[in-house]
Every structure is written in C-alpha cells, then in structure tokens.
mmCIF file of C-alpha atoms in Angstrom:
data_model
loop_
_atom_site.group_PDB
_atom_site.id
_atom_site.type_symbol
_atom_site.label_atom_id
_atom_site.label_comp_id
_atom_site.label_asym_id
_atom_site.label_seq_id
_atom_site.Cartn_x
_atom_site.Cartn_y
_atom_site.Cartn_z
ATOM 1 C CA UNK A 1 43.013 33.104 -14.807
ATOM 2 C CA UNK A 2 41.951 31.666 -11.519
ATOM 3 C CA UNK A 3 38.815 32.754 -9.557
ATOM 4 C CA UNK A 4 38.934 33.167 -5.869
ATOM 5 C CA UNK A 5 35.981 31.196 -4.213
ATOM 6 C CA UNK A 6 34.921 31.962 -0.575
ATOM 7 C CA UNK A 7 34.205 29.240 1.878
ATOM 8 C CA UNK A 8 31.026 30.913 2.866
ATOM 9 C CA UNK A 9 29.605 30.062 -0.581
ATOM 10 C CA UNK A 10 29.640 26.266 0.438
ATOM 11 C CA UNK A 11 28.354 26.178 4.076
ATOM 12 C CA UNK A 12 28.218 22.394 4.015
ATOM 13 C CA UNK A 13 31.809 21.663 3.290
ATOM 14 C CA UNK A 14 35.039 21.711 5.396
ATOM 15 C CA UNK A 15 38.738 21.216 4.907
ATOM 16 C CA UNK A 16 40.154 19.076 7.642
ATOM 17 C CA UNK A 17 43.628 17.925 8.617
ATOM 18 C CA UNK A 18 43.744 14.524 10.392
ATOM 19 C CA UNK A 19 46.409 12.574 12.153
ATOM 20 C CA UNK A 20 46.835 9.033 13.148
ATOM 21 C CA UNK A 21 49.527 6.443 14.103
ATOM 22 C CA UNK A 22 51.246 4.640 11.334
ATOM 23 C CA UNK A 23 49.934 1.133 11.761
ATOM 24 C CA UNK A 24 48.299 -0.867 8.982
ATOM 25 C CA UNK A 25 47.377 -3.746 11.036
ATOM 26 C CA UNK A 26 44.048 -2.234 11.897
ATOM 27 C CA UNK A 27 41.782 0.804 11.417
ATOM 28 C CA UNK A 28 43.271 3.685 13.446
ATOM 29 C CA UNK A 29 41.525 6.398 15.433
ATOM 30 C CA UNK A 30 42.621 10.113 15.297
ATOM 31 C CA UNK A 31 45.817 10.524 17.229
ATOM 32 C CA UNK A 32 47.977 13.594 17.739
ATOM 33 C CA UNK A 33 51.726 13.275 17.793
ATOM 34 C CA UNK A 34 53.358 14.721 20.988
ATOM 35 C CA UNK A 35 54.446 18.396 20.852
ATOM 36 C CA UNK A 36 52.218 19.012 17.680
ATOM 37 C CA UNK A 37 52.034 22.464 16.055
ATOM 38 C CA UNK A 38 50.257 23.013 12.687
ATOM 39 C CA UNK A 39 50.213 26.062 10.457
ATOM 40 C CA UNK A 40 48.278 26.764 7.307
ATOM 41 C CA UNK A 41 49.849 29.508 5.109
ATOM 42 C CA UNK A 42 51.900 30.556 8.220
ATOM 43 C CA UNK A 43 48.810 30.851 10.431
ATOM 44 C CA UNK A 44 48.638 28.753 13.496
ATOM 45 C CA UNK A 45 45.733 26.219 13.752
ATOM 46 C CA UNK A 46 44.061 26.114 17.064
ATOM 47 C CA UNK A 47 44.398 22.493 18.656
ATOM 48 C CA UNK A 48 41.788 21.084 21.003
ATOM 49 C CA UNK A 49 42.605 21.978 24.571
ATOM 50 C CA UNK A 50 43.226 19.148 27.148
ATOM 51 C CA UNK A 51 40.284 18.368 29.398
ATOM 52 C CA UNK A 52 40.046 20.608 32.562
ATOM 53 C CA UNK A 53 41.542 19.008 35.736
ATOM 54 C CA UNK A 54 41.962 20.053 39.296
ATOM 55 C CA UNK A 55 45.287 18.221 39.492
ATOM 56 C CA UNK A 56 48.479 19.653 37.893
ATOM 57 C CA UNK A 57 49.246 17.440 34.899
ATOM 58 C CA UNK A 58 51.859 18.659 32.434
ATOM 59 C CA UNK A 59 51.406 15.494 30.263
ATOM 60 C CA UNK A 60 47.578 16.045 29.738
ATOM 61 C CA UNK A 61 46.634 14.638 26.451
ATOM 62 C CA UNK A 62 44.749 16.685 23.959
ATOM 63 C CA UNK A 63 41.528 15.018 22.709
ATOM 64 C CA UNK A 64 42.347 13.934 19.150
ATOM 65 C CA UNK A 65 39.872 14.872 16.446
ATOM 66 C CA UNK A 66 39.874 16.339 12.884
ATOM 67 C CA UNK A 67 41.144 19.885 12.764
ATOM 68 C CA UNK A 68 38.812 22.223 10.768
ATOM 69 C CA UNK A 69 41.134 24.524 8.804
ATOM 70 C CA UNK A 70 38.546 25.803 6.307
ATOM 71 C CA UNK A 71 38.878 29.428 7.195
ATOM 72 C CA UNK A 72 42.678 29.284 6.740
ATOM 73 C CA UNK A 73 42.730 27.844 3.240
ATOM 74 C CA UNK A 74 42.824 29.915 0.074
ATOM 75 C CA UNK A 75 40.235 28.557 -2.321
ATOM 76 C CA UNK A 76 41.885 29.567 -5.589
ATOM 77 C CA UNK A 77 43.131 27.188 -8.234
ATOM 78 C CA UNK A 78 46.283 29.303 -8.910
ATOM 79 C CA UNK A 79 47.308 29.773 -5.235
ATOM 80 C CA UNK A 80 49.230 27.231 -3.426
ATOM 81 C CA UNK A 81 48.266 26.468 0.343
ATOM 82 C CA UNK A 82 51.340 25.627 2.466
ATOM 83 C CA UNK A 83 50.904 23.213 5.445
ATOM 84 C CA UNK A 84 53.656 23.246 8.065
ATOM 85 C CA UNK A 85 53.560 20.538 10.745
ATOM 86 C CA UNK A 86 56.131 19.918 13.508
ATOM 87 C CA UNK A 87 56.149 17.530 16.451
ATOM 88 C CA UNK A 88 58.429 16.004 18.950
ATOM 89 C CA UNK A 89 59.661 12.505 17.999
ATOM 90 C CA UNK A 90 59.006 9.792 20.601
ATOM 91 C CA UNK A 91 60.696 6.693 19.375
ATOM 92 C CA UNK A 92 59.678 4.808 22.612
ATOM 93 C CA UNK A 93 56.056 4.769 21.288
ATOM 94 C CA UNK A 94 56.975 3.886 17.785
ATOM 95 C CA UNK A 95 57.061 7.633 16.695
ATOM 96 C CA UNK A 96 55.582 7.264 13.163
ATOM 97 C CA UNK A 97 52.396 9.145 12.336
ATOM 98 C CA UNK A 98 50.370 9.792 9.187
ATOM 99 C CA UNK A 99 48.726 13.103 8.296
ATOM 100 C CA UNK A 100 46.044 13.656 5.605
ATOM 101 C CA UNK A 101 44.021 16.477 4.200
ATOM 102 C CA UNK A 102 40.428 15.833 3.497
ATOM 103 C CA UNK A 103 37.580 17.723 1.789
ATOM 104 C CA UNK A 104 34.401 16.694 3.579
ATOM 105 C CA UNK A 105 30.696 17.357 3.336
ATOM 106 C CA UNK A 106 29.032 17.997 6.669
ATOM 107 C CA UNK A 107 25.876 15.875 7.318
ATOM 108 C CA UNK A 108 23.184 16.768 9.840
ATOM 109 C CA UNK A 109 21.772 14.486 12.408
ATOM 110 C CA UNK A 110 18.563 14.297 10.260
ATOM 111 C CA UNK A 111 20.551 13.137 7.224
ATOM 112 C CA UNK A 112 22.093 10.359 9.247
ATOM 113 C CA UNK A 113 18.853 9.330 10.910
ATOM 114 C CA UNK A 114 17.200 9.031 7.436
ATOM 115 C CA UNK A 115 20.100 6.927 6.090
ATOM 116 C CA UNK A 116 19.882 4.756 9.180
ATOM 117 C CA UNK A 117 16.162 4.145 8.682
ATOM 118 C CA UNK A 118 16.766 3.522 4.959
ATOM 119 C CA UNK A 119 19.297 0.787 5.841
ATOM 120 C CA UNK A 120 16.636 -1.096 7.501
ATOM 121 C CA UNK A 121 16.036 -2.524 10.909
ATOM 122 C CA UNK A 122 17.812 -5.539 12.419
ATOM 123 C CA UNK A 123 15.451 -8.489 12.198
ATOM 124 C CA UNK A 124 13.385 -9.194 15.205
ATOM 125 C CA UNK A 125 14.284 -12.880 15.290
ATOM 126 C CA UNK A 126 18.013 -11.917 15.786
ATOM 127 C CA UNK A 127 17.220 -10.084 18.938
ATOM 128 C CA UNK A 128 14.784 -12.832 20.019
ATOM 129 C CA UNK A 129 17.644 -15.346 19.595
ATOM 130 C CA UNK A 130 19.882 -13.291 21.838
ATOM 131 C CA UNK A 131 17.172 -13.118 24.387
ATOM 132 C CA UNK A 132 16.790 -16.915 24.526
ATOM 133 C CA UNK A 133 20.518 -17.414 24.688
ATOM 134 C CA UNK A 134 20.946 -15.073 27.690
ATOM 135 C CA UNK A 135 18.074 -16.605 29.609
ATOM 136 C CA UNK A 136 18.948 -20.243 28.823
ATOM 137 C CA UNK A 137 22.542 -20.141 29.737
ATOM 138 C CA UNK A 138 23.600 -22.873 32.036
ATOM 139 C CA UNK A 139 24.540 -21.453 35.523
ATOM 140 C CA UNK A 140 24.563 -23.586 38.611
ATOM 141 C CA UNK A 141 24.284 -20.572 41.003
ATOM 142 C CA UNK A 142 21.713 -18.299 39.588
ATOM 143 C CA UNK A 143 18.600 -19.353 37.527
ATOM 144 C CA UNK A 144 17.561 -16.155 35.638
ATOM 145 C CA UNK A 145 14.088 -16.370 34.393
ATOM 146 C CA UNK A 146 13.705 -12.834 32.943
ATOM 147 C CA UNK A 147 15.469 -9.793 31.841
ATOM 148 C CA UNK A 148 14.240 -6.314 32.654
ATOM 149 C CA UNK A 149 14.782 -3.679 29.776
ATOM 150 C CA UNK A 150 13.887 0.051 29.940
ATOM 151 C CA UNK A 151 11.903 1.651 27.166
ATOM 152 C CA UNK A 152 13.316 5.165 28.331
ATOM 153 C CA UNK A 153 16.249 6.457 26.359
ATOM 154 C CA UNK A 154 19.275 6.812 28.708
ATOM 155 C CA UNK A 155 20.081 10.070 26.833
ATOM 156 C CA UNK A 156 16.775 11.846 26.396
ATOM 157 C CA UNK A 157 15.119 10.344 29.461
ATOM 158 C CA UNK A 158 11.814 9.836 27.569
ATOM 159 C CA UNK A 159 10.319 6.821 25.756
ATOM 160 C CA UNK A 160 12.277 5.783 22.610
ATOM 161 C CA UNK A 161 10.923 6.432 19.199
ATOM 162 C CA UNK A 162 13.627 4.785 17.146
ATOM 163 C CA UNK A 163 15.383 2.166 19.307
ATOM 164 C CA UNK A 164 18.833 1.459 18.131
ATOM 165 C CA UNK A 165 22.139 -0.174 19.411
ATOM 166 C CA UNK A 166 25.466 -0.926 17.801
ATOM 167 C CA UNK A 167 26.049 -4.416 16.331
ATOM 168 C CA UNK A 168 29.305 -4.512 18.277
ATOM 169 C CA UNK A 169 27.509 -4.414 21.574
ATOM 170 C CA UNK A 170 26.327 -7.432 23.373
ATOM 171 C CA UNK A 171 23.589 -5.852 25.680
ATOM 172 C CA UNK A 172 19.882 -5.741 24.689
ATOM 173 C CA UNK A 173 19.318 -2.276 26.157
ATOM 174 C CA UNK A 174 18.742 0.267 23.191
ATOM 175 C CA UNK A 175 18.829 4.150 22.982
ATOM 176 C CA UNK A 176 16.937 6.537 20.838
ATOM 177 C CA UNK A 177 18.847 6.836 17.504
ATOM 178 C CA UNK A 178 17.617 10.399 16.794
ATOM 179 C CA UNK A 179 18.767 11.697 20.187
ATOM 180 C CA UNK A 180 22.109 9.827 20.032
ATOM 181 C CA UNK A 181 22.804 11.436 16.499
ATOM 182 C CA UNK A 182 21.708 14.840 17.694
ATOM 183 C CA UNK A 183 23.980 14.724 20.663
ATOM 184 C CA UNK A 184 26.832 13.393 18.491
ATOM 185 C CA UNK A 185 26.334 16.352 16.096
ATOM 186 C CA UNK A 186 27.533 18.781 18.761
ATOM 187 C CA UNK A 187 30.806 16.971 19.854
ATOM 188 C CA UNK A 188 32.173 13.795 18.525
ATOM 189 C CA UNK A 189 32.706 10.886 20.918
ATOM 190 C CA UNK A 190 30.636 7.922 19.371
ATOM 191 C CA UNK A 191 30.381 5.988 22.569
ATOM 192 C CA UNK A 192 27.601 3.789 23.511
ATOM 193 C CA UNK A 193 25.646 5.353 26.516
ATOM 194 C CA UNK A 194 24.826 1.926 27.902
ATOM 195 C CA UNK A 195 28.248 0.128 27.950
ATOM 196 C CA UNK A 196 30.620 3.096 27.274
ATOM 197 C CA UNK A 197 32.233 1.188 24.403
ATOM 198 C CA UNK A 198 32.779 2.585 20.868
ATOM 199 C CA UNK A 199 29.470 3.001 18.888
ATOM 200 C CA UNK A 200 30.486 4.055 15.361
ATOM 201 C CA UNK A 201 27.707 5.196 13.004
ATOM 202 C CA UNK A 202 28.427 2.253 10.493
ATOM 203 C CA UNK A 203 27.694 -0.253 13.278
ATOM 204 C CA UNK A 204 24.443 1.427 14.370
ATOM 205 C CA UNK A 205 21.337 -0.295 13.570
ATOM 206 C CA UNK A 206 17.578 0.073 14.404
ATOM 207 C CA UNK A 207 16.345 -2.917 16.515
ATOM 208 C CA UNK A 208 13.317 -4.553 14.867
ATOM 209 C CA UNK A 209 12.340 -6.384 18.062
ATOM 210 C CA UNK A 210 12.039 -3.322 20.177
ATOM 211 C CA UNK A 211 10.472 -1.311 17.455
ATOM 212 C CA UNK A 212 7.775 -3.935 17.398
ATOM 213 C CA UNK A 213 7.433 -3.653 21.162
ATOM 214 C CA UNK A 214 7.171 0.196 21.158
ATOM 215 C CA UNK A 215 4.514 0.187 18.313
ATOM 216 C CA UNK A 216 2.494 -2.688 19.879
ATOM 217 C CA UNK A 217 -1.211 -1.935 20.663
ATOM 218 C CA UNK A 218 -0.693 -4.156 23.807
ATOM 219 C CA UNK A 219 1.992 -1.843 25.293
ATOM 220 C CA UNK A 220 0.252 0.470 27.960
ATOM 221 C CA UNK A 221 1.022 4.220 27.360
ATOM 222 C CA UNK A 222 2.344 4.456 30.980
ATOM 223 C CA UNK A 223 4.768 1.508 30.641
ATOM 224 C CA UNK A 224 8.382 2.446 30.709
ATOM 225 C CA UNK A 225 9.844 -1.024 31.347
ATOM 226 C CA UNK A 226 9.305 -4.481 30.087
ATOM 227 C CA UNK A 227 10.346 -8.099 31.016
ATOM 228 C CA UNK A 228 12.017 -10.362 28.521
ATOM 229 C CA UNK A 229 11.115 -14.019 28.959
ATOM 230 C CA UNK A 230 12.926 -17.285 28.101
ATOM 231 C CA UNK A 231 10.799 -17.976 25.110
ATOM 232 C CA UNK A 232 11.754 -14.647 23.543
ATOM 233 C CA UNK A 233 8.393 -12.911 24.367
ATOM 234 C CA UNK A 234 7.949 -9.929 26.561
ATOM 235 C CA UNK A 235 5.686 -8.701 29.318
ATOM 236 C CA UNK A 236 4.536 -5.161 30.469
ATOM 237 C CA UNK A 237 4.284 -4.686 34.204
ATOM 238 C CA UNK A 238 1.902 -1.888 35.087
ATOM 239 C CA UNK A 239 1.074 -3.242 38.642
ATOM 240 C CA UNK A 240 3.305 -4.712 41.269
ATOM 241 C CA UNK A 241 1.647 -8.107 41.426
ATOM 242 C CA UNK A 242 0.293 -8.629 37.877
ATOM 243 C CA UNK A 243 1.655 -8.587 34.336
ATOM 244 C CA UNK A 244 0.380 -8.882 30.794
ATOM 245 C CA UNK A 245 2.213 -11.525 28.891
ATOM 246 C CA UNK A 246 2.707 -10.442 25.183
ATOM 247 C CA UNK A 247 2.912 -12.769 22.279
ATOM 248 C CA UNK A 248 6.346 -12.811 20.538
ATOM 249 C CA UNK A 249 7.165 -9.815 18.338
ATOM 250 C CA UNK A 250 6.459 -10.514 14.747
ATOM 251 C CA UNK A 251 9.408 -11.677 12.577
ATOM 252 C CA UNK A 252 9.134 -8.695 10.295
ATOM 253 C CA UNK A 253 8.573 -5.255 11.813
ATOM 254 C CA UNK A 254 7.605 -2.153 9.838
ATOM 255 C CA UNK A 255 5.966 1.200 10.822
ATOM 256 C CA UNK A 256 2.346 -0.389 10.875
ATOM 257 C CA UNK A 257 3.062 -3.653 12.442
ATOM 258 C CA UNK A 258 1.890 -4.541 15.977
ATOM 259 C CA UNK A 259 2.211 -7.701 18.155
ATOM 260 C CA UNK A 260 -0.401 -10.268 18.447
ATOM 261 C CA UNK A 261 -3.149 -9.984 21.192
ATOM 262 C CA UNK A 262 -1.905 -10.671 24.722
ATOM 263 C CA UNK A 263 -2.669 -13.435 27.194
ATOM 264 C CA UNK A 264 -2.418 -13.497 30.901
ATOM 265 C CA UNK A 265 0.584 -15.021 32.634
ATOM 266 C CA UNK A 266 2.166 -15.468 36.008
ATOM 267 C CA UNK A 267 4.588 -12.864 37.568
ATOM 268 C CA UNK A 268 8.218 -13.132 36.637
ATOM 269 C CA UNK A 269 10.361 -14.317 39.597
ATOM 270 C CA UNK A 270 13.639 -12.736 38.936
ATOM 271 C CA UNK A 271 15.224 -10.225 36.686
ATOM 272 C CA UNK A 272 18.741 -9.023 35.784
ATOM 273 C CA UNK A 273 20.129 -5.885 37.224
ATOM 274 C CA UNK A 274 19.708 -2.821 35.009
ATOM 275 C CA UNK A 275 22.867 -1.774 33.125
ATOM 276 C CA UNK A 276 24.643 1.406 34.293
ATOM 277 C CA UNK A 277 23.992 4.340 31.800
ATOM 278 C CA UNK A 278 26.580 6.843 30.689
ATOM 279 C CA UNK A 279 25.977 10.250 28.986
ATOM 280 C CA UNK A 280 27.418 10.957 25.492
ATOM 281 C CA UNK A 281 27.926 13.602 22.927
ATOM 282 C CA UNK A 282 29.437 13.789 19.069
ATOM 283 C CA UNK A 283 29.686 15.156 15.110
ATOM 284 C CA UNK A 284 29.886 13.609 11.751
ATOM 285 C CA UNK A 285 31.428 14.353 8.285
ATOM 286 C CA UNK A 286 31.780 12.382 5.135
ATOM 287 C CA UNK A 287 34.372 12.685 2.267
ATOM 288 C CA UNK A 288 32.832 14.609 -0.673
ATOM 289 C CA UNK A 289 32.332 12.763 -3.913
ATOM 290 C CA UNK A 290 35.362 12.971 -6.263
ATOM 291 C CA UNK A 291 37.455 14.518 -3.355
ATOM 292 C CA UNK A 292 41.071 13.773 -3.064
ATOM 293 C CA UNK A 293 43.247 12.745 -0.225
ATOM 294 C CA UNK A 294 46.259 14.550 -1.586
ATOM 295 C CA UNK A 295 47.440 17.765 0.132
ATOM 296 C CA UNK A 296 45.819 20.974 -1.150
ATOM 297 C CA UNK A 297 47.701 22.849 -3.781
#
C-alpha cells in the first residue's frame, strides 16, 4: 500500500522540467520550443514571462529556465503523474528539442561558497604570469607600463573579501564570490559582472594573487585600487604623487599569508582603462544522489 508524501516534508528538494535543443555537438543551455504549453496532471504550468518592453513585440522570447513543478506532482509510489507537452514545430530552426524531468536538491549560496573555498584558490603564480603577459605584449603604438585594478566588488560596491573570477574570462578584475552567489540565488543568470560573458559555477575560482593582496599588511585600509606592474608586483596608491611598491605576492596564499615588506618606487606612468561593470543576478540546484532522469511515474 503506497503512502502519500507531502513536498513540504522536504523543503530542500524540487521536481523540475527542463528543455533544450537536440544537439549533441556541445553542452546545451535551457531553451523553450516555440508555442510551448506544459501540464502536470492536467494542471497548467506557469511559464516565465517575457521581459517587459515599451515596444510591441509579439515574438518576445521567454527567458528559458528550469520549471519548478513540485507542487503539481503527486508524491505517491502507486500514483502516476501525467506530463503533457505541446509546442509549435519550427523546422526552419531545426525543430528538435529534448525534455527531461529532474529531482534536485536546492543548495544555498553559503553551501556553494563553502564548496568553492574547499576547491582551493587559483595559484598566485598563474595570475602573476597573466599580468606579465598583458604588460609585456609588443605594441608599437602604446607602451603600457601598468594596469589598474579595483579592489571594490562591482556587485556589492565594497572591498572584496573572497576575490574570484571565472577561468573562462581573460580579464584580471575580480568580484566578491559571496555576493555573486547570493545574487545568483535569487535569479539565475550566471553572467560575469565584469565582461558580461557566461560565468558558470563550475568555472568559478578564488584568485590566490588577489587574496594575497587583500590580506597583505602592506595594503592601506583606505586603498580601493592597486596598480599591477610589469614584473608581476603591485602598488597601492594612497596619494596622487607617491606610491608604495609591494613585493610580489607569495606563490602560495592561505588565510594567514601576507606579502613581503614594501619598498618605495617611482610613480606609474600609464595605466589601462577600467573595465565597464555590469550588474548580475541568479539560483542554483543540483541533482539529488541516486535520482533518476526518467519521467516520474
């Protein structure tokens, strides 16, 4: 005899329906077929609404994301759940789509931040190598002697605590991982706030170089910006005409590490323009252990 189980007994789990294009050449993002309607047990599923616009646009595209159908599913081993899906074929675009039903466990931003820290930071030497490459590139027109990088998170507008950036991005500017994950917990976009390119969680990493800068005893408390020099070191500029030149960040960075004592140096002559910053929001879920991808029965 089956026992009915209420979804409220498991606040961390969700049943999701997801769609994507049928293309095995690469990993696919969520994508809704045109004219999509979804019903669970003959009850309609609310689809995401197209973004508001002042211009009439009958072809406005719905933002594709997982559909949470938890409250529509009957959690009973002897009761079948019926999933009805219809859409308008569009063979000019290929027309083939895949649908899947997923049982997932919702993770909080704190869970993901802890996992990110456990994964370990990107070695400081990796970032130092990128700095040297950027500042020693051959260019007959412009001789760049330094790069200016902000220590203020573009999202929280305060000094970063856990500087991070995606491995897929080429810029040096970081953002605070905790704020990034908190904002993505509200609405999924997973977009880099610096370059506006995809910033998936699996590609996110804490930057050991900038962690060393932020924990350095040589960094003034009122310093919100640093200069990166051609040798991979950095300077803090607290006055218009003078700077403190810092020794290179140690190769290995942990919570207690600091940079070597500073020495005085000459002012930097030039710096690169600051990257334009973009706002961002998001959410995250993971498949539950021993869950199945088969449609619910």
